[in-house]
DNA sequence: TCGTATGTACGACAACGTACGTACAGTTGC
DNA sequence: GCAACTGTACGTACGTTGTCGTACATACGA
């Protein structure tokens, strides 16, 4: 189900596409600022759960986030180590940039 | 016709989406490495002119490239100054990253 | 055990993206 | 003038993306 790419499998264009959506960029910023969250507590916006599930998948498949089951929750976190190792400086410049 | 955004109008998600396509990423790298080129001399790949026109528009509208008419040619160049000013470090990390 | 909470799976649908062929418009040079 | 060159405009086809509702699976707690 949850197929996370290995560090070496993470592709630049996938990461850029994933973060090239305003909602997903926001998600990445929240995870960067606040650390691990469950799916329901990342955003306040009135977005349907099925839409969010879609965005978790895009971010996970691109290698931007980890998705770790924990009880009945699914904990989300940024793959900062892997992204920094593979694309040095990229995540910082994206997360710190103005919109 | 050719509507380039001002430096302040360049949006991060537009830039990320534009560079989140392998062909456009390649184009940006060629322009970075070799400087100003006309449309026909950027890529060797057998891609139709109308498809390329589409990609020039995406890159131009996102603020990634300048498109400057010159005689019967259209000279393309990276907007490095603007991108570096607005999103420090972003372009370098993208262009230097592995695919 | 049974209801509640959390999140996924699936199907639908409009909008967008990417590719092409063809036709056209401007510039250059013979 | 006119043919060749450079690139855009337009129409088209087809896959992808983003959104939702509904149904479902799993885990927790009373």
CSV table of C-alpha atoms (C1' of nucleotides) in Angstrom, one decimal:
chain,number,residue,atom,x,y,z
A,1,UNK,CA,0.0,0.0,0.0
A,2,UNK,CA,2.3,2.7,1.2
A,3,UNK,CA,5.3,2.5,-1.1
A,4,UNK,CA,8.0,4.9,-0.1
A,5,UNK,CA,10.9,5.2,-2.5
A,6,UNK,CA,14.4,4.6,-1.1
A,7,UNK,CA,16.6,7.7,-0.8
A,8,UNK,CA,18.3,6.8,-4.1
A,9,UNK,CA,15.0,6.3,-5.9
A,10,UNK,CA,13.8,9.9,-5.1
A,11,UNK,CA,13.6,11.8,-8.4
A,12,UNK,CA,14.1,15.5,-8.6
A,13,UNK,CA,11.2,16.2,-11.0
A,14,UNK,CA,8.8,14.2,-8.8
A,15,UNK,CA,9.8,16.3,-5.8
A,16,UNK,CA,9.4,19.5,-7.7
A,17,UNK,CA,6.1,18.5,-9.1
A,18,UNK,CA,4.9,17.5,-5.7
A,19,UNK,CA,5.9,20.8,-4.1
A,20,UNK,CA,4.6,22.7,-7.1
A,21,UNK,CA,1.1,22.5,-5.7
A,22,UNK,CA,0.1,25.2,-3.2
A,23,UNK,CA,-1.7,22.8,-0.9
A,24,UNK,CA,1.2,20.3,-0.8
A,25,UNK,CA,3.7,23.1,-0.3
A,26,UNK,CA,1.7,24.2,2.7
A,27,UNK,CA,1.7,20.7,4.0
A,28,UNK,CA,5.4,20.4,3.7
A,29,UNK,CA,5.9,23.7,5.6
A,30,UNK,CA,3.6,22.6,8.4
A,31,UNK,CA,5.5,19.3,8.8
A,32,UNK,CA,8.8,21.2,8.7
A,33,UNK,CA,7.6,23.7,11.3
A,34,UNK,CA,5.7,21.4,13.6
A,35,UNK,CA,7.2,17.9,13.1
A,36,UNK,CA,5.2,14.7,13.0
A,37,UNK,CA,1.4,15.1,12.7
A,38,UNK,CA,-1.5,12.8,12.0
A,39,UNK,CA,-3.4,13.4,8.8
A,40,UNK,CA,-6.2,15.3,10.4
A,41,UNK,CA,-4.1,17.8,12.2
A,42,UNK,CA,-1.9,19.2,9.4
A,43,UNK,CA,-4.3,21.6,7.8
A,44,UNK,CA,-7.3,23.6,9.0
A,45,UNK,CA,-8.8,24.2,5.5
A,46,UNK,CA,-12.1,22.5,4.8
A,47,UNK,CA,-10.7,19.8,2.4
A,48,UNK,CA,-12.3,16.4,2.1
A,49,UNK,CA,-10.5,13.4,3.6
A,50,UNK,CA,-10.3,11.7,0.2
A,51,UNK,CA,-8.7,14.7,-1.3
A,52,UNK,CA,-6.1,14.8,1.4
A,53,UNK,CA,-5.4,11.0,1.0
A,54,UNK,CA,-4.6,11.8,-2.7
A,55,UNK,CA,-2.1,14.5,-1.6
A,56,UNK,CA,-0.5,12.2,1.0
A,57,UNK,CA,0.0,9.7,-1.8
A,58,UNK,CA,1.6,12.2,-4.1
A,59,UNK,CA,4.0,13.4,-1.4
A,60,UNK,CA,4.8,9.9,-0.3
A,61,UNK,CA,5.4,8.5,-3.8
A,62,UNK,CA,7.7,11.5,-4.6
A,63,UNK,CA,9.7,10.8,-1.4
A,64,UNK,CA,8.8,14.0,0.3
A,65,UNK,CA,7.1,12.5,3.4
A,66,UNK,CA,7.1,9.4,5.5
A,67,UNK,CA,3.7,7.9,6.3
A,68,UNK,CA,3.9,5.7,9.4
A,69,UNK,CA,0.8,3.8,10.8
A,70,UNK,CA,0.4,4.3,14.5
A,71,UNK,CA,-2.7,2.8,16.0
A,72,UNK,CA,-5.6,4.1,14.1
A,73,UNK,CA,-3.6,7.1,13.0
A,74,UNK,CA,-1.2,7.6,10.2
A,75,UNK,CA,1.7,9.8,11.3
A,76,UNK,CA,3.3,12.1,8.7
A,77,UNK,CA,6.7,13.6,8.7
A,78,UNK,CA,9.1,15.3,6.3
A,79,UNK,CA,12.0,13.2,4.9
A,80,UNK,CA,14.4,16.0,5.6
A,81,UNK,CA,17.4,13.7,6.0
A,82,UNK,CA,16.9,12.0,2.6
A,83,UNK,CA,16.0,15.1,0.7
A,84,UNK,CA,19.0,17.1,2.2
A,85,UNK,CA,21.3,14.2,1.3
A,86,UNK,CA,20.1,13.8,-2.2
A,87,UNK,CA,19.3,17.4,-3.1
A,88,UNK,CA,21.5,19.6,-0.9
A,89,UNK,CA,20.0,23.0,-0.1
A,90,UNK,CA,16.8,22.3,-2.1
A,91,UNK,CA,14.4,21.8,0.7
A,92,UNK,CA,15.6,24.8,2.7
A,93,UNK,CA,15.4,27.1,-0.3
A,94,UNK,CA,11.9,26.0,-1.1
A,95,UNK,CA,10.6,26.1,2.5
A,96,UNK,CA,12.1,29.5,3.2
A,97,UNK,CA,11.0,31.1,-0.1
A,98,UNK,CA,8.1,33.5,-0.3
A,99,UNK,CA,5.1,32.1,-2.1
B,1,UNK,CA,1.7,37.7,-26.5
B,2,UNK,CA,4.9,37.1,-24.5
B,3,UNK,CA,3.9,38.1,-21.0
B,4,UNK,CA,6.8,37.8,-18.7
B,5,UNK,CA,5.9,38.3,-15.0
B,6,UNK,CA,7.8,40.9,-13.1
B,7,UNK,CA,10.3,39.7,-10.5
B,8,UNK,CA,7.8,40.2,-7.7
B,9,UNK,CA,5.1,38.4,-9.6
B,10,UNK,CA,7.1,35.2,-9.9
B,11,UNK,CA,5.3,32.5,-7.8
B,12,UNK,CA,7.2,29.7,-6.2
B,13,UNK,CA,4.7,27.0,-7.1
B,14,UNK,CA,4.7,28.1,-10.7
B,15,UNK,CA,8.5,27.8,-10.8
B,16,UNK,CA,8.5,24.4,-9.1
B,17,UNK,CA,5.8,23.1,-11.5
B,18,UNK,CA,7.6,24.4,-14.5
B,19,UNK,CA,10.9,22.7,-13.5
B,20,UNK,CA,9.0,19.6,-12.4
B,21,UNK,CA,8.9,18.4,-16.0
B,22,UNK,CA,12.0,16.5,-17.2
B,23,UNK,CA,12.1,18.3,-20.6
B,24,UNK,CA,11.8,21.7,-19.1
B,25,UNK,CA,14.4,20.9,-16.4
B,26,UNK,CA,16.7,19.9,-19.2
B,27,UNK,CA,16.0,23.2,-21.0
B,28,UNK,CA,16.8,25.2,-17.9
B,29,UNK,CA,20.1,23.3,-17.5
B,30,UNK,CA,21.1,23.9,-21.1
B,31,UNK,CA,20.3,27.6,-20.8
B,32,UNK,CA,22.3,27.7,-17.5
B,33,UNK,CA,25.3,26.0,-19.0
B,34,UNK,CA,25.4,27.6,-22.5
B,35,UNK,CA,23.6,31.0,-22.1
B,36,UNK,CA,21.3,32.5,-24.6
B,37,UNK,CA,20.0,30.3,-27.3
B,38,UNK,CA,17.4,30.4,-30.0
B,39,UNK,CA,14.5,28.0,-29.8
B,40,UNK,CA,15.9,25.6,-32.3
B,41,UNK,CA,19.3,25.1,-30.7
B,42,UNK,CA,18.4,24.3,-27.1
B,43,UNK,CA,17.6,20.6,-27.5
B,44,UNK,CA,18.6,17.9,-29.9
B,45,UNK,CA,15.7,15.6,-29.1
B,46,UNK,CA,13.2,15.1,-31.9
B,47,UNK,CA,10.4,17.2,-30.5
B,48,UNK,CA,7.9,19.1,-32.6
B,49,UNK,CA,8.2,22.8,-32.8
B,50,UNK,CA,4.6,23.2,-31.5
B,51,UNK,CA,5.4,21.2,-28.4
B,52,UNK,CA,8.5,23.3,-27.8
B,53,UNK,CA,6.4,26.5,-28.1
B,54,UNK,CA,4.2,25.1,-25.4
B,55,UNK,CA,7.1,24.5,-23.1
B,56,UNK,CA,8.6,28.0,-23.8
B,57,UNK,CA,5.3,29.4,-22.7
B,58,UNK,CA,5.2,27.5,-19.5
B,59,UNK,CA,8.7,28.5,-18.6
B,60,UNK,CA,8.1,32.1,-19.6
B,61,UNK,CA,4.8,32.4,-17.7
B,62,UNK,CA,6.4,30.9,-14.6
B,63,UNK,CA,9.2,33.5,-14.8
B,64,UNK,CA,12.0,31.0,-15.4
B,65,UNK,CA,13.1,32.3,-18.8
B,66,UNK,CA,13.2,35.4,-20.9
B,67,UNK,CA,12.0,35.2,-24.4
B,68,UNK,CA,13.4,38.1,-26.6
B,69,UNK,CA,12.6,38.5,-30.2
B,70,UNK,CA,15.7,39.1,-32.4
B,71,UNK,CA,15.2,39.2,-36.1
B,72,UNK,CA,13.4,36.0,-37.1
B,73,UNK,CA,14.6,34.2,-34.0
B,74,UNK,CA,13.4,34.2,-30.4
B,75,UNK,CA,16.3,34.2,-28.0
B,76,UNK,CA,15.9,32.3,-24.7
B,77,UNK,CA,17.8,32.9,-21.5
B,78,UNK,CA,17.5,31.9,-17.8
B,79,UNK,CA,16.1,34.6,-15.5
B,80,UNK,CA,18.9,33.8,-13.0
B,81,UNK,CA,19.1,37.3,-11.5
B,82,UNK,CA,15.4,37.4,-10.7
B,83,UNK,CA,15.2,33.8,-9.5
B,84,UNK,CA,18.2,34.2,-7.3
B,85,UNK,CA,16.8,37.4,-5.8
B,86,UNK,CA,13.4,36.1,-5.2
B,87,UNK,CA,14.2,32.5,-4.2
B,88,UNK,CA,17.8,32.5,-2.9
B,89,UNK,CA,19.6,29.2,-3.5
B,90,UNK,CA,16.7,27.5,-5.2
B,91,UNK,CA,18.0,27.6,-8.8
B,92,UNK,CA,21.5,26.4,-7.9
B,93,UNK,CA,20.2,23.5,-5.8
B,94,UNK,CA,17.8,22.4,-8.6
B,95,UNK,CA,20.3,22.7,-11.5
B,96,UNK,CA,23.1,21.0,-9.6
B,97,UNK,CA,21.0,18.2,-8.2
B,98,UNK,CA,21.0,14.7,-9.7
B,99,UNK,CA,17.9,13.7,-11.7
C,1,DT,C1',-19.6,-5.4,21.9
C,2,DC,C1',-20.8,-1.6,19.7
C,3,DG,C1',-20.3,3.1,18.5
C,4,DT,C1',-16.8,6.6,17.2
C,5,DA,C1',-12.6,8.2,15.2
C,6,DT,C1',-9.1,7.9,11.6
C,7,DG,C1',-7.9,7.3,7.2
C,8,DT,C1',-8.0,4.5,2.7
C,9,DA,C1',-10.3,2.6,-1.7
C,10,DC,C1',-13.0,3.3,-5.4
C,11,DG,C1',-15.6,5.7,-8.9
C,12,DA,C1',-16.9,9.9,-11.1
C,13,DC,C1',-16.0,14.1,-13.4
C,14,DA,C1',-14.1,18.6,-14.9
C,15,DA,C1',-9.9,20.9,-15.7
C,16,DC,C1',-5.3,20.8,-17.1
C,17,DG,C1',-1.0,19.1,-19.3
C,18,DT,C1',1.6,17.2,-23.1
C,19,DA,C1',2.1,15.9,-27.6
C,20,DC,C1',1.2,16.4,-32.6
C,21,DG,C1',0.0,18.2,-37.5
C,22,DT,C1',-1.1,21.9,-40.1
C,23,DA,C1',-1.5,26.6,-41.2
C,24,DC,C1',0.2,31.1,-40.7
C,25,DA,C1',3.2,35.3,-39.8
C,26,DG,C1',7.6,37.8,-39.7
C,27,DT,C1',12.6,38.1,-41.3
C,28,DT,C1',16.4,37.2,-44.2
C,29,DG,C1',18.8,36.8,-48.4
C,30,DC,C1',18.9,35.5,-53.3
D,1,DG,C1',9.5,39.3,-55.4
D,2,DC,C1',9.8,35.0,-53.5
D,3,DA,C1',11.6,31.0,-51.3
D,4,DA,C1',13.7,29.4,-47.1
D,5,DC,C1',14.0,29.8,-42.2
D,6,DT,C1',12.2,30.5,-37.4
D,7,DG,C1',8.8,30.3,-34.5
D,8,DT,C1',3.6,31.0,-33.0
D,9,DA,C1',-1.4,29.9,-33.3
D,10,DC,C1',-5.0,26.8,-33.6
D,11,DG,C1',-7.3,22.5,-33.3
D,12,DT,C1',-7.1,17.9,-31.6
D,13,DA,C1',-6.2,13.8,-29.0
D,14,DC,C1',-5.3,11.5,-24.8
D,15,DG,C1',-3.5,10.8,-20.4
D,16,DT,C1',-3.0,13.1,-15.7
D,17,DT,C1',-4.5,15.8,-11.8
D,18,DG,C1',-7.5,17.6,-8.3
D,19,DT,C1',-11.7,17.3,-6.2
D,20,DC,C1',-15.6,15.1,-4.2
D,21,DG,C1',-19.1,11.5,-2.2
D,22,DT,C1',-19.7,7.1,-0.6
D,23,DA,C1',-18.3,2.9,1.2
D,24,DC,C1',-15.1,0.4,3.8
D,25,DA,C1',-11.3,-1.3,7.1
D,26,DT,C1',-9.0,-0.8,11.4
D,27,DA,C1',-8.3,0.7,16.2
D,28,DC,C1',-9.8,2.7,20.4
D,29,DG,C1',-12.7,3.3,24.4
D,30,DA,C1',-17.1,3.2,27.0
